[in-house]
mmCIF file of C-alpha atoms in Angstrom:
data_model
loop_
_atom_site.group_PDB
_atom_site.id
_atom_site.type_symbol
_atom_site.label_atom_id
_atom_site.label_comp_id
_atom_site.label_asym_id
_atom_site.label_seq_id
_atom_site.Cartn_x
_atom_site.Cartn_y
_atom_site.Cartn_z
ATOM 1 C CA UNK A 12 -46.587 179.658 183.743
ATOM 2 C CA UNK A 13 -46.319 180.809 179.675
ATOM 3 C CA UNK A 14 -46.535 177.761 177.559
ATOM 4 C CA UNK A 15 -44.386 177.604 173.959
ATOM 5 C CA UNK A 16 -46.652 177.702 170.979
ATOM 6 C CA UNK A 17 -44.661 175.120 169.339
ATOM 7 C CA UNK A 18 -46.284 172.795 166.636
ATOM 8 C CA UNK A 19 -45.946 169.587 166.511
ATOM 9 C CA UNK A 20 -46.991 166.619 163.745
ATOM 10 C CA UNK A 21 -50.049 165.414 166.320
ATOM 11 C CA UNK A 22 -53.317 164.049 164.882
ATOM 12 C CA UNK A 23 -54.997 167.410 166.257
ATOM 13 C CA UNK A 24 -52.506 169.799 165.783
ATOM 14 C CA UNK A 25 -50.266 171.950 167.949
ATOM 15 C CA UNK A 26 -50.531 173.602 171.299
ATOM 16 C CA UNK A 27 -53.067 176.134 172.138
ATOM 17 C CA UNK A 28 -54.435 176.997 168.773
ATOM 18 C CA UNK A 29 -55.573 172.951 168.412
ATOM 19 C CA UNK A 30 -56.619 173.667 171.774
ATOM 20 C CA UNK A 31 -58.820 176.492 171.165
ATOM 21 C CA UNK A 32 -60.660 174.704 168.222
ATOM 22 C CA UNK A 33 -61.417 172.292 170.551
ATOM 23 C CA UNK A 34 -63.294 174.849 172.834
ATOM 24 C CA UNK A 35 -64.614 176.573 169.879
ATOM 25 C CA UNK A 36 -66.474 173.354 168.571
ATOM 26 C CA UNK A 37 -67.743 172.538 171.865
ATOM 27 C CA UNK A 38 -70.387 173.694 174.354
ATOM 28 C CA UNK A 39 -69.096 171.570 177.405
ATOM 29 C CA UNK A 40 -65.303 170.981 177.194
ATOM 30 C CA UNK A 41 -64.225 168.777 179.949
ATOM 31 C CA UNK A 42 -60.467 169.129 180.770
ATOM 32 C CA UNK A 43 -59.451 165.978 182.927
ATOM 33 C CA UNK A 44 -57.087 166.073 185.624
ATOM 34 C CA UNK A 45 -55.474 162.727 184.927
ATOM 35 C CA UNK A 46 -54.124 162.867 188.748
ATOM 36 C CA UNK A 47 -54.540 165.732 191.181
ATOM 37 C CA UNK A 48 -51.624 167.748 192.511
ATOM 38 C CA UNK A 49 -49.259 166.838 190.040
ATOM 39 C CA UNK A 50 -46.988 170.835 189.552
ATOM 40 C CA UNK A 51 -47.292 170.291 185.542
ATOM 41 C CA UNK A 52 -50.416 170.398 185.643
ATOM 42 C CA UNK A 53 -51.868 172.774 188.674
ATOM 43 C CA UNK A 54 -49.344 175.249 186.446
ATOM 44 C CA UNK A 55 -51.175 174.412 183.248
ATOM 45 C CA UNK A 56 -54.819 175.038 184.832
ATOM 46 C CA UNK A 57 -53.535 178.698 186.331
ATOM 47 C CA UNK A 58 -51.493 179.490 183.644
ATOM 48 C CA UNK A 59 -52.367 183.099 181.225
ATOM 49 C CA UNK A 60 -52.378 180.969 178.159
ATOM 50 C CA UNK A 61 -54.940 178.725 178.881
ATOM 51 C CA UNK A 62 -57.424 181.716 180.238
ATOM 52 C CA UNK A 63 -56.977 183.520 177.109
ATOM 53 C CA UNK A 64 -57.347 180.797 174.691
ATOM 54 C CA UNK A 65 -60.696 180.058 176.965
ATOM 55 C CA UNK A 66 -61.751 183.289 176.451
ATOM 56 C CA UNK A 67 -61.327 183.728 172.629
ATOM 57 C CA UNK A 68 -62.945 180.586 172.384
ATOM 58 C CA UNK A 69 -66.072 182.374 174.096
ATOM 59 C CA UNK A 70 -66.223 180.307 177.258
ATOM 60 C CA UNK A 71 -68.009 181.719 179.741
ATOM 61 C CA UNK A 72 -67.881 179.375 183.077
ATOM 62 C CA UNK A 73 -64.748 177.359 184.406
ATOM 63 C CA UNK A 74 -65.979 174.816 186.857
ATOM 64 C CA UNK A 75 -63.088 173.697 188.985
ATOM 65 C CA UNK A 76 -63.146 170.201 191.412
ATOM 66 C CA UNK A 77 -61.939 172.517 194.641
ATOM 67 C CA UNK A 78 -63.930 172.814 198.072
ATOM 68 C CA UNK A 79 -66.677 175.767 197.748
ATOM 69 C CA UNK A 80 -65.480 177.013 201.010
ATOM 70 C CA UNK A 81 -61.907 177.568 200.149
ATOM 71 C CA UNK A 82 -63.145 178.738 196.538
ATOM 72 C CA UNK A 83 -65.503 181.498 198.273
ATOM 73 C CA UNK A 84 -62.144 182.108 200.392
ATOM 74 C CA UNK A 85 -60.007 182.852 197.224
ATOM 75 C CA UNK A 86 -62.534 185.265 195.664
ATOM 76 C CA UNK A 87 -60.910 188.287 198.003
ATOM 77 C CA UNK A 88 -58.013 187.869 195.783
ATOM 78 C CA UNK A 89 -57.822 190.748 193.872
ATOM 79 C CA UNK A 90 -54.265 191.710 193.477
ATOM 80 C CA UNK A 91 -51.173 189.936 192.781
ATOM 81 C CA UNK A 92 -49.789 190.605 195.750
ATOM 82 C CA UNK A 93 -52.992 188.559 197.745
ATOM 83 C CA UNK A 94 -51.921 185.762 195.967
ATOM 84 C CA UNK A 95 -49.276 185.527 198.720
ATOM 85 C CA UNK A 96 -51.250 186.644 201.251
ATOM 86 C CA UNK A 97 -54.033 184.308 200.757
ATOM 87 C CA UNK A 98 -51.962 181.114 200.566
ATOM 88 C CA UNK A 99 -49.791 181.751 203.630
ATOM 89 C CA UNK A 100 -53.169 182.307 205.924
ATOM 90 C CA UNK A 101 -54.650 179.110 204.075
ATOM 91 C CA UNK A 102 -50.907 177.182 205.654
ATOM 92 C CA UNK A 103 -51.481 178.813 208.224
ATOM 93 C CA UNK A 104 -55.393 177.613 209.347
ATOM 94 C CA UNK A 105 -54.137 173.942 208.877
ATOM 95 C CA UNK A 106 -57.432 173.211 207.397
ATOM 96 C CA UNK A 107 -56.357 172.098 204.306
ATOM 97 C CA UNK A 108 -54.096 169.731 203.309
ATOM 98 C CA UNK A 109 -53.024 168.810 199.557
ATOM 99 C CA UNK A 110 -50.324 166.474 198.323
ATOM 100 C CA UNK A 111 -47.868 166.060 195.221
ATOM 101 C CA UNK A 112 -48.016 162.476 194.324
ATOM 102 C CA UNK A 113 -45.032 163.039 192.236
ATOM 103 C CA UNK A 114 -43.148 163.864 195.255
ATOM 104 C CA UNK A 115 -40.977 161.958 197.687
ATOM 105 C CA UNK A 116 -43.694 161.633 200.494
ATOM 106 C CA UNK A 117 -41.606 164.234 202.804
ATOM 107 C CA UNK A 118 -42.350 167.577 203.922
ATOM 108 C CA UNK A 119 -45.283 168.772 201.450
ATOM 109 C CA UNK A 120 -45.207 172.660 202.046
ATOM 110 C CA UNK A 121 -44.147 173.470 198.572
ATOM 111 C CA UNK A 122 -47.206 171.378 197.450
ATOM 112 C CA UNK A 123 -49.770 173.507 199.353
ATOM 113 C CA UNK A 124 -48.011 176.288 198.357
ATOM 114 C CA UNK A 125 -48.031 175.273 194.583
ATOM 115 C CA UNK A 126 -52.079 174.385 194.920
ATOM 116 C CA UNK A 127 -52.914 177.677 196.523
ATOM 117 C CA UNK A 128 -51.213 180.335 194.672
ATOM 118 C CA UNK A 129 -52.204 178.515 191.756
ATOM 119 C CA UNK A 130 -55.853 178.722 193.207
ATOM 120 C CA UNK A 131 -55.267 182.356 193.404
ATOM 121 C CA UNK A 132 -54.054 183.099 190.244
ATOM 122 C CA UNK A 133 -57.036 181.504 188.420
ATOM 123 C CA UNK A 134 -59.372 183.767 190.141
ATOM 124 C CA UNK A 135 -57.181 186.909 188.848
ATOM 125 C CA UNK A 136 -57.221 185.681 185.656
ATOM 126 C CA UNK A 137 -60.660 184.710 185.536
ATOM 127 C CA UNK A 138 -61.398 188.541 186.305
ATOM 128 C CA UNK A 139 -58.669 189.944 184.030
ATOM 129 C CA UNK A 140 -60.125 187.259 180.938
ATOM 130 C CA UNK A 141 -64.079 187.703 182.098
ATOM 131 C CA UNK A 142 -64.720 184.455 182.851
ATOM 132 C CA UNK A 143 -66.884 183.563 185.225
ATOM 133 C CA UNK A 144 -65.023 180.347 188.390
ATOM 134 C CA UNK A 145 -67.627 177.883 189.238
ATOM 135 C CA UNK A 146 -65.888 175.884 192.525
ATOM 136 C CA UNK A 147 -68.129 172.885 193.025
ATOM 137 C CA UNK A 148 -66.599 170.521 195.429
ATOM 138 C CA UNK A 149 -67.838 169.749 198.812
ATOM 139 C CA UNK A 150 -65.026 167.533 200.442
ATOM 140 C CA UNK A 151 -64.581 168.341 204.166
ATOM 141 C CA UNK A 152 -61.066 169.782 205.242
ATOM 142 C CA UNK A 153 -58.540 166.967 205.476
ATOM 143 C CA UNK A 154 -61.124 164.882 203.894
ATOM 144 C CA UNK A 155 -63.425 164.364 206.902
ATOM 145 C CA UNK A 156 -65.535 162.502 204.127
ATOM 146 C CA UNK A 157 -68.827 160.683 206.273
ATOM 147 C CA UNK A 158 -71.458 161.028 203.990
ATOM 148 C CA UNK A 159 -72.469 157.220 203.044
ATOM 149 C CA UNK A 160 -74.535 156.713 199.715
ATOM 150 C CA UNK A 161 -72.567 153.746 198.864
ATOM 151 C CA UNK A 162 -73.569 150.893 200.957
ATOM 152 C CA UNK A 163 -70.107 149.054 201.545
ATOM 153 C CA UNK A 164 -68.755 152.589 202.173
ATOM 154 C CA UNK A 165 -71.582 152.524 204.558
ATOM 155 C CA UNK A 166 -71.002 148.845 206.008
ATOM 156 C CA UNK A 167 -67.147 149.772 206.694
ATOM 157 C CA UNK A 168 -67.989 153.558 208.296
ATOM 158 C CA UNK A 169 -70.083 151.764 211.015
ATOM 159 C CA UNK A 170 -67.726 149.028 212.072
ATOM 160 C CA UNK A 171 -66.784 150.857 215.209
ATOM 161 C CA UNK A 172 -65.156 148.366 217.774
ATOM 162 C CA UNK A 173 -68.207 148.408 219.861
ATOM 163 C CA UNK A 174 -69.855 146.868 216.698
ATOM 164 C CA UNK A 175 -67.333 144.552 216.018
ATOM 165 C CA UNK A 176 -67.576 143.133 219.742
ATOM 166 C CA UNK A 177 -70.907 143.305 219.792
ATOM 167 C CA UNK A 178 -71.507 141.124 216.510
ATOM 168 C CA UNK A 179 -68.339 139.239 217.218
ATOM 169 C CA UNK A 180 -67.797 139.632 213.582
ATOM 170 C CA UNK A 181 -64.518 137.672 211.953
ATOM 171 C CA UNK A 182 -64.455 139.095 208.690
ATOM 172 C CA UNK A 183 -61.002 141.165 207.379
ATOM 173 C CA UNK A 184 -61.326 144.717 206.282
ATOM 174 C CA UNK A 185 -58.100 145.778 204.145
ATOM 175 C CA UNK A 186 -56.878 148.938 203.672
ATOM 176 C CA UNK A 187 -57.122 148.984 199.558
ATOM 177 C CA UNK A 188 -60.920 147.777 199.967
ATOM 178 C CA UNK A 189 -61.633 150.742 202.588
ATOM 179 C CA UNK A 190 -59.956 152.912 200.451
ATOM 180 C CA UNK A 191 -61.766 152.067 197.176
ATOM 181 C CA UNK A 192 -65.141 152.360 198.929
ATOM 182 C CA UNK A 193 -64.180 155.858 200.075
ATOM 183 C CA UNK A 194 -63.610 156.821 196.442
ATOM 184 C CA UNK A 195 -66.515 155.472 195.109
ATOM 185 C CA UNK A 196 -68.672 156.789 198.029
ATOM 186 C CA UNK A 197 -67.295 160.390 196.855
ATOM 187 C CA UNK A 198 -68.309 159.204 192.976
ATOM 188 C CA UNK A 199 -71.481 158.776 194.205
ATOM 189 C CA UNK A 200 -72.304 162.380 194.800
ATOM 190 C CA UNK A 201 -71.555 163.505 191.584
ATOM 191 C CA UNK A 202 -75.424 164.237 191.070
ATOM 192 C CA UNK A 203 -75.152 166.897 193.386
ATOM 193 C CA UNK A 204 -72.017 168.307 191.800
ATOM 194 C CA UNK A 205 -73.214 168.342 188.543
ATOM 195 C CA UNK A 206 -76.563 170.038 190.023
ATOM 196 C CA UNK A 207 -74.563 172.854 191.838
ATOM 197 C CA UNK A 208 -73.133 173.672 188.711
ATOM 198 C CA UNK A 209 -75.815 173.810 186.329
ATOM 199 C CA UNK A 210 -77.466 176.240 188.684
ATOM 200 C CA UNK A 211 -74.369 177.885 188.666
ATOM 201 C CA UNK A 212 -74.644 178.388 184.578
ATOM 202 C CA UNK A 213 -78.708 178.930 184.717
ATOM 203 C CA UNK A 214 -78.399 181.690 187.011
ATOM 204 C CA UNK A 215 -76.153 183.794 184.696
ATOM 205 C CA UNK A 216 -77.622 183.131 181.732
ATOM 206 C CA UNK A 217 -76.252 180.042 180.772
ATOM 207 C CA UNK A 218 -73.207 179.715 178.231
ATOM 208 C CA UNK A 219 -70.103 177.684 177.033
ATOM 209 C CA UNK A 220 -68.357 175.941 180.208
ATOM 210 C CA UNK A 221 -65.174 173.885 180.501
ATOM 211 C CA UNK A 222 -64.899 171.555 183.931
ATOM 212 C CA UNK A 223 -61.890 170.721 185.451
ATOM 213 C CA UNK A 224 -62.483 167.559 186.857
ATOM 214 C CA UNK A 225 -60.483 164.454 188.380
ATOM 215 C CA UNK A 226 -60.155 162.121 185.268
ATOM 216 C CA UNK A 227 -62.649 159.533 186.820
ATOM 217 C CA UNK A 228 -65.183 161.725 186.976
ATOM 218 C CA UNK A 229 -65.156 162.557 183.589
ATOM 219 C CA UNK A 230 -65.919 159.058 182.011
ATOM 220 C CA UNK A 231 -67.540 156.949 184.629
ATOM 221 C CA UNK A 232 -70.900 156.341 183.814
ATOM 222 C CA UNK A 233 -73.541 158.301 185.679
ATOM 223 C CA UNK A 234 -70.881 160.363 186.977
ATOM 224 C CA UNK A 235 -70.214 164.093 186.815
ATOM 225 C CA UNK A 236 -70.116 164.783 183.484
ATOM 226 C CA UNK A 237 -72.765 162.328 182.127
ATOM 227 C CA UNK A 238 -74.725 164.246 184.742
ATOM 228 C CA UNK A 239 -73.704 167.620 183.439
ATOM 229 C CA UNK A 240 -74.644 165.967 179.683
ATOM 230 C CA UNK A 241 -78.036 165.786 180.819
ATOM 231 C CA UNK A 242 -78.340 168.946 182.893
ATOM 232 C CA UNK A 243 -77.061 171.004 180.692
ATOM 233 C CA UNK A 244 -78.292 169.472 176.980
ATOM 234 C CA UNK A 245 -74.834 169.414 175.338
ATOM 235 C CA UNK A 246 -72.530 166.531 174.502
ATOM 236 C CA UNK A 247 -69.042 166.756 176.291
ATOM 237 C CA UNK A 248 -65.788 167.145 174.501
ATOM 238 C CA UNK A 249 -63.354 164.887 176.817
ATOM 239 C CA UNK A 250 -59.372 166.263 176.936
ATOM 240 C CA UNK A 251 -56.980 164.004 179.306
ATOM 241 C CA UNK A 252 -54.706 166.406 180.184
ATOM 242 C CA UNK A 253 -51.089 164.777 180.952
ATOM 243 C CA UNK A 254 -48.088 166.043 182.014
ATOM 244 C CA UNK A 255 -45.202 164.535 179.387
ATOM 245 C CA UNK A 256 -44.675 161.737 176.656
ATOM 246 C CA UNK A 257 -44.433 159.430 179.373
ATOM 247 C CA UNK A 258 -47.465 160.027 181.176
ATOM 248 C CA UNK A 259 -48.834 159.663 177.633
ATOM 249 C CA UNK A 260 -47.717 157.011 176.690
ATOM 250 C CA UNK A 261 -48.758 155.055 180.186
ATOM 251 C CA UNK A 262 -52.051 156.399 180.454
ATOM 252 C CA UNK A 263 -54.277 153.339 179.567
ATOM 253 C CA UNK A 264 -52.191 151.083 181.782
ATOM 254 C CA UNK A 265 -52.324 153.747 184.539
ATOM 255 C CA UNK A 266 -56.485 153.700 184.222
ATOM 256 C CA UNK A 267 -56.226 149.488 184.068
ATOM 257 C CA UNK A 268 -54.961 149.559 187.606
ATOM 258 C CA UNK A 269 -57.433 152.406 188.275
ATOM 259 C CA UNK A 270 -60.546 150.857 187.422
ATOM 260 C CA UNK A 271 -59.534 147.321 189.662
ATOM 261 C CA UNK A 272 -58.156 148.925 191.931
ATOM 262 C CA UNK A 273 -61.255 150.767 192.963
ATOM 263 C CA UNK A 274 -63.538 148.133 191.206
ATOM 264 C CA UNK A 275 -65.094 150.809 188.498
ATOM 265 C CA UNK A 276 -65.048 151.145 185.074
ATOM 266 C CA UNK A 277 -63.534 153.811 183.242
ATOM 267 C CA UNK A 278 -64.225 152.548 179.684
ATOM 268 C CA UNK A 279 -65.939 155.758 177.983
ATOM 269 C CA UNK A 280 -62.860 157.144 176.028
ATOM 270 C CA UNK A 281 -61.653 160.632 176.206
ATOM 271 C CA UNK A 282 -61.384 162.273 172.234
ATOM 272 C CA UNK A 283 -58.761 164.316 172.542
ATOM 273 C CA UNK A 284 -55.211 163.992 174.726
ATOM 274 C CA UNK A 285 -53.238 166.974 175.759
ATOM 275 C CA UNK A 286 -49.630 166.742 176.713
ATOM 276 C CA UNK A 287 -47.797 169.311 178.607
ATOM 277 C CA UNK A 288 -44.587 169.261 178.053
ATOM 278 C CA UNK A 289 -44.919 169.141 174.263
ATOM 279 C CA UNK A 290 -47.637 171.567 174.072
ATOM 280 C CA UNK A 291 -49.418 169.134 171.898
ATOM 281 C CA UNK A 292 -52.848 167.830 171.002
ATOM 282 C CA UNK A 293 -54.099 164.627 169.193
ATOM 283 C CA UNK A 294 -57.452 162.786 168.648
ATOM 284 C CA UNK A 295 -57.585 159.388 169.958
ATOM 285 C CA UNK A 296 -56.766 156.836 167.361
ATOM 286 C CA UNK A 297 -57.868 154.221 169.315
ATOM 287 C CA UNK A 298 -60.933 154.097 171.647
ATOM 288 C CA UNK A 299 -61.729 150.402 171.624
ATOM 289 C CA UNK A 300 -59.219 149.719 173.970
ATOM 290 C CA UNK A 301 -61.025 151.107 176.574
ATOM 291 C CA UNK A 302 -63.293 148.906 176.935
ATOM 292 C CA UNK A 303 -61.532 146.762 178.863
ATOM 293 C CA UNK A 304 -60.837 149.511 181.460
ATOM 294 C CA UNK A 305 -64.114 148.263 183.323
ATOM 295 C CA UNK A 306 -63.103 146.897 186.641
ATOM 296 C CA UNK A 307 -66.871 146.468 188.319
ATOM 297 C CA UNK A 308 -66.596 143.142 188.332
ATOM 298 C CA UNK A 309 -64.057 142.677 190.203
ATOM 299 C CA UNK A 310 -65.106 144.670 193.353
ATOM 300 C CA UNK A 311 -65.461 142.466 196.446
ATOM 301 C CA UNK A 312 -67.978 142.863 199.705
ATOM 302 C CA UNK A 313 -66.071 142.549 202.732
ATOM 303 C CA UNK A 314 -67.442 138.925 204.311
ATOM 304 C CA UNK A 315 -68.385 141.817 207.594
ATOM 305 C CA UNK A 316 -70.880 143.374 205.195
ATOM 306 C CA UNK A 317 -72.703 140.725 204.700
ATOM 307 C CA UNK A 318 -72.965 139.377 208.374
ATOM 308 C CA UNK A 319 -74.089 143.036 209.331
ATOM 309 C CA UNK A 320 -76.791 142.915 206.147
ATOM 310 C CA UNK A 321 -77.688 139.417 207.379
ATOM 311 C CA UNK A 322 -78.120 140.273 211.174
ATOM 312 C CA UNK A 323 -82.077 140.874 212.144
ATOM 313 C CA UNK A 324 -81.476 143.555 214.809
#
């Protein structure tokens, strides 16, 4: 999907070229996926613009949040005309499921559609631009998640109902709680991601990289990209990448509801904010109001927890 070089009176400067001065200055860019599946953006992160600024910019690795296995899958594209092929047998298998959360909740065909072709595409372009596709997620298909670092995610994965008549427990699990301790369970892995891709970079030499990661995982602390900080010695250049003016302009109240939602804090500030539909980047003029995007305290144990923690058997 071309984007418009059109400039525009942003803090930054306009489109791509701001864009590529960004990469230029940096050694780890991190390009955050403010929230997945939305079409702006899957076209933004597949589109022949952004590959070739990349690549002038002398990146070398493009780490992408998308399960290894369908990742490894996508490598056999290697004509345009795969690009079809490959996302029709992905439909196909069932295996996969991905959702627009700009849509209207019905039939979400186009969105796989959208998600895989776009999938496709990135791995022609990333042979056509030399640049080298790092995918480092390790979600199960249709997010068969079980692993349990976190221990309320743990708590709530064993309350079978054997274990709840057993214990005759009487606490309340809700929905948002299990929910939130599923996403910070996967949050708690990002170690591992952040190793899988350093070894990624190490084994080829090493290099510039830009990771396309969920927003969260870009600012939480200890999380994928304060990992990759580490791993990799270089400070990260954070861009919140955002589909129009209105997504812009809603952003930090968006990431309030975020971090109490799933009790976590997503204080650390990006630097720079890149907006779609005006092909526009500016600096952040104001990073101390993130601080109050830290929701940790606000988490809650379900009562459960505790009388499973508190049982001797």
């Amino acid at each position: 999907m071309p984007i418009s070089l059109v400039v525009q009176p942003a803090i930054a400067g306009g489109g791509m070229n701001a864009l590529e001065r960004v990469l230029l200055d940096g050694q780890l860019v991190i390009l955050g996926d403010t929230k997945h599946g939305v079409g702006d953006r899957i076209g933004f992160y597949s589109s022949p613009d952004l590959f070739a600024t990349m690549a002038r910019a002398g990146v070398r690795y493009v780490a992408i949040e998308m399960p290894r296995v369908l990742g490894r899958q996508a490598m056999s594209v290697e004509t345009e005309s795969d690009i079809d092929l490959f996302a029709q047998d992905v439909i196909r298998s069932g295996r996969w499921h991905f959702t627009d959360p700009d849509g209207d909740g019905g039939d979400d065909t186009l969105a796989q559609y959208r998600v895989l072709t776009a999938l496709g595409r990135q791995v022609l372009l990333a042979r056509r631009f030399g640049l080298s596709l790092i995918f480092y997620d390790f979600n199960n298909p249709l997010g068969g998640f079980t692993t349990q670092n976190d221990p309320v995610y743990r708590c709530l994965a064993q309350l079978s109902q054997p274990v709840w008549r057993r214990y005759g427990l009487t606490g309340v699990v809700t929905k948002p709680q299990r929910d939130a301790a599923i996403m910070r369970e996967r949050f708690s892995h990002d170690d591992e991601l952040a190793a899988y891709v350093e070894n990624a970079v190490e084994a080829s030499g090493g290099g510039k990289v830009v990771v396309i990661p969920g927003y969260a995982h870009a600012v939480l602390p200890g999380g994928l990209v304060e990992r990759l900080e580490n791993r990799l010695r270089a400070k990260a250049t954070i861009v919140a990448v955002l589909k129009d003016e209105a997504e812009d302009k809603g952003f930090h109240s968006f990431l309030w509801q975020q971090a109490r939602m799933l009790s976590i804090d997503l204080s650390r500030p990006p630097q720079y904010y890149y907006t779609i539909a005006t092909n526009a980047l500016r600096r952040d003029d104001a990073p101390g109001r993130y601080v109050a995007l830290d929701g940790t305290s606000e988490r809650s144990i379900p009562s459960v927890c505790y009388q499973l923690a508190l049982d001797p058997r």
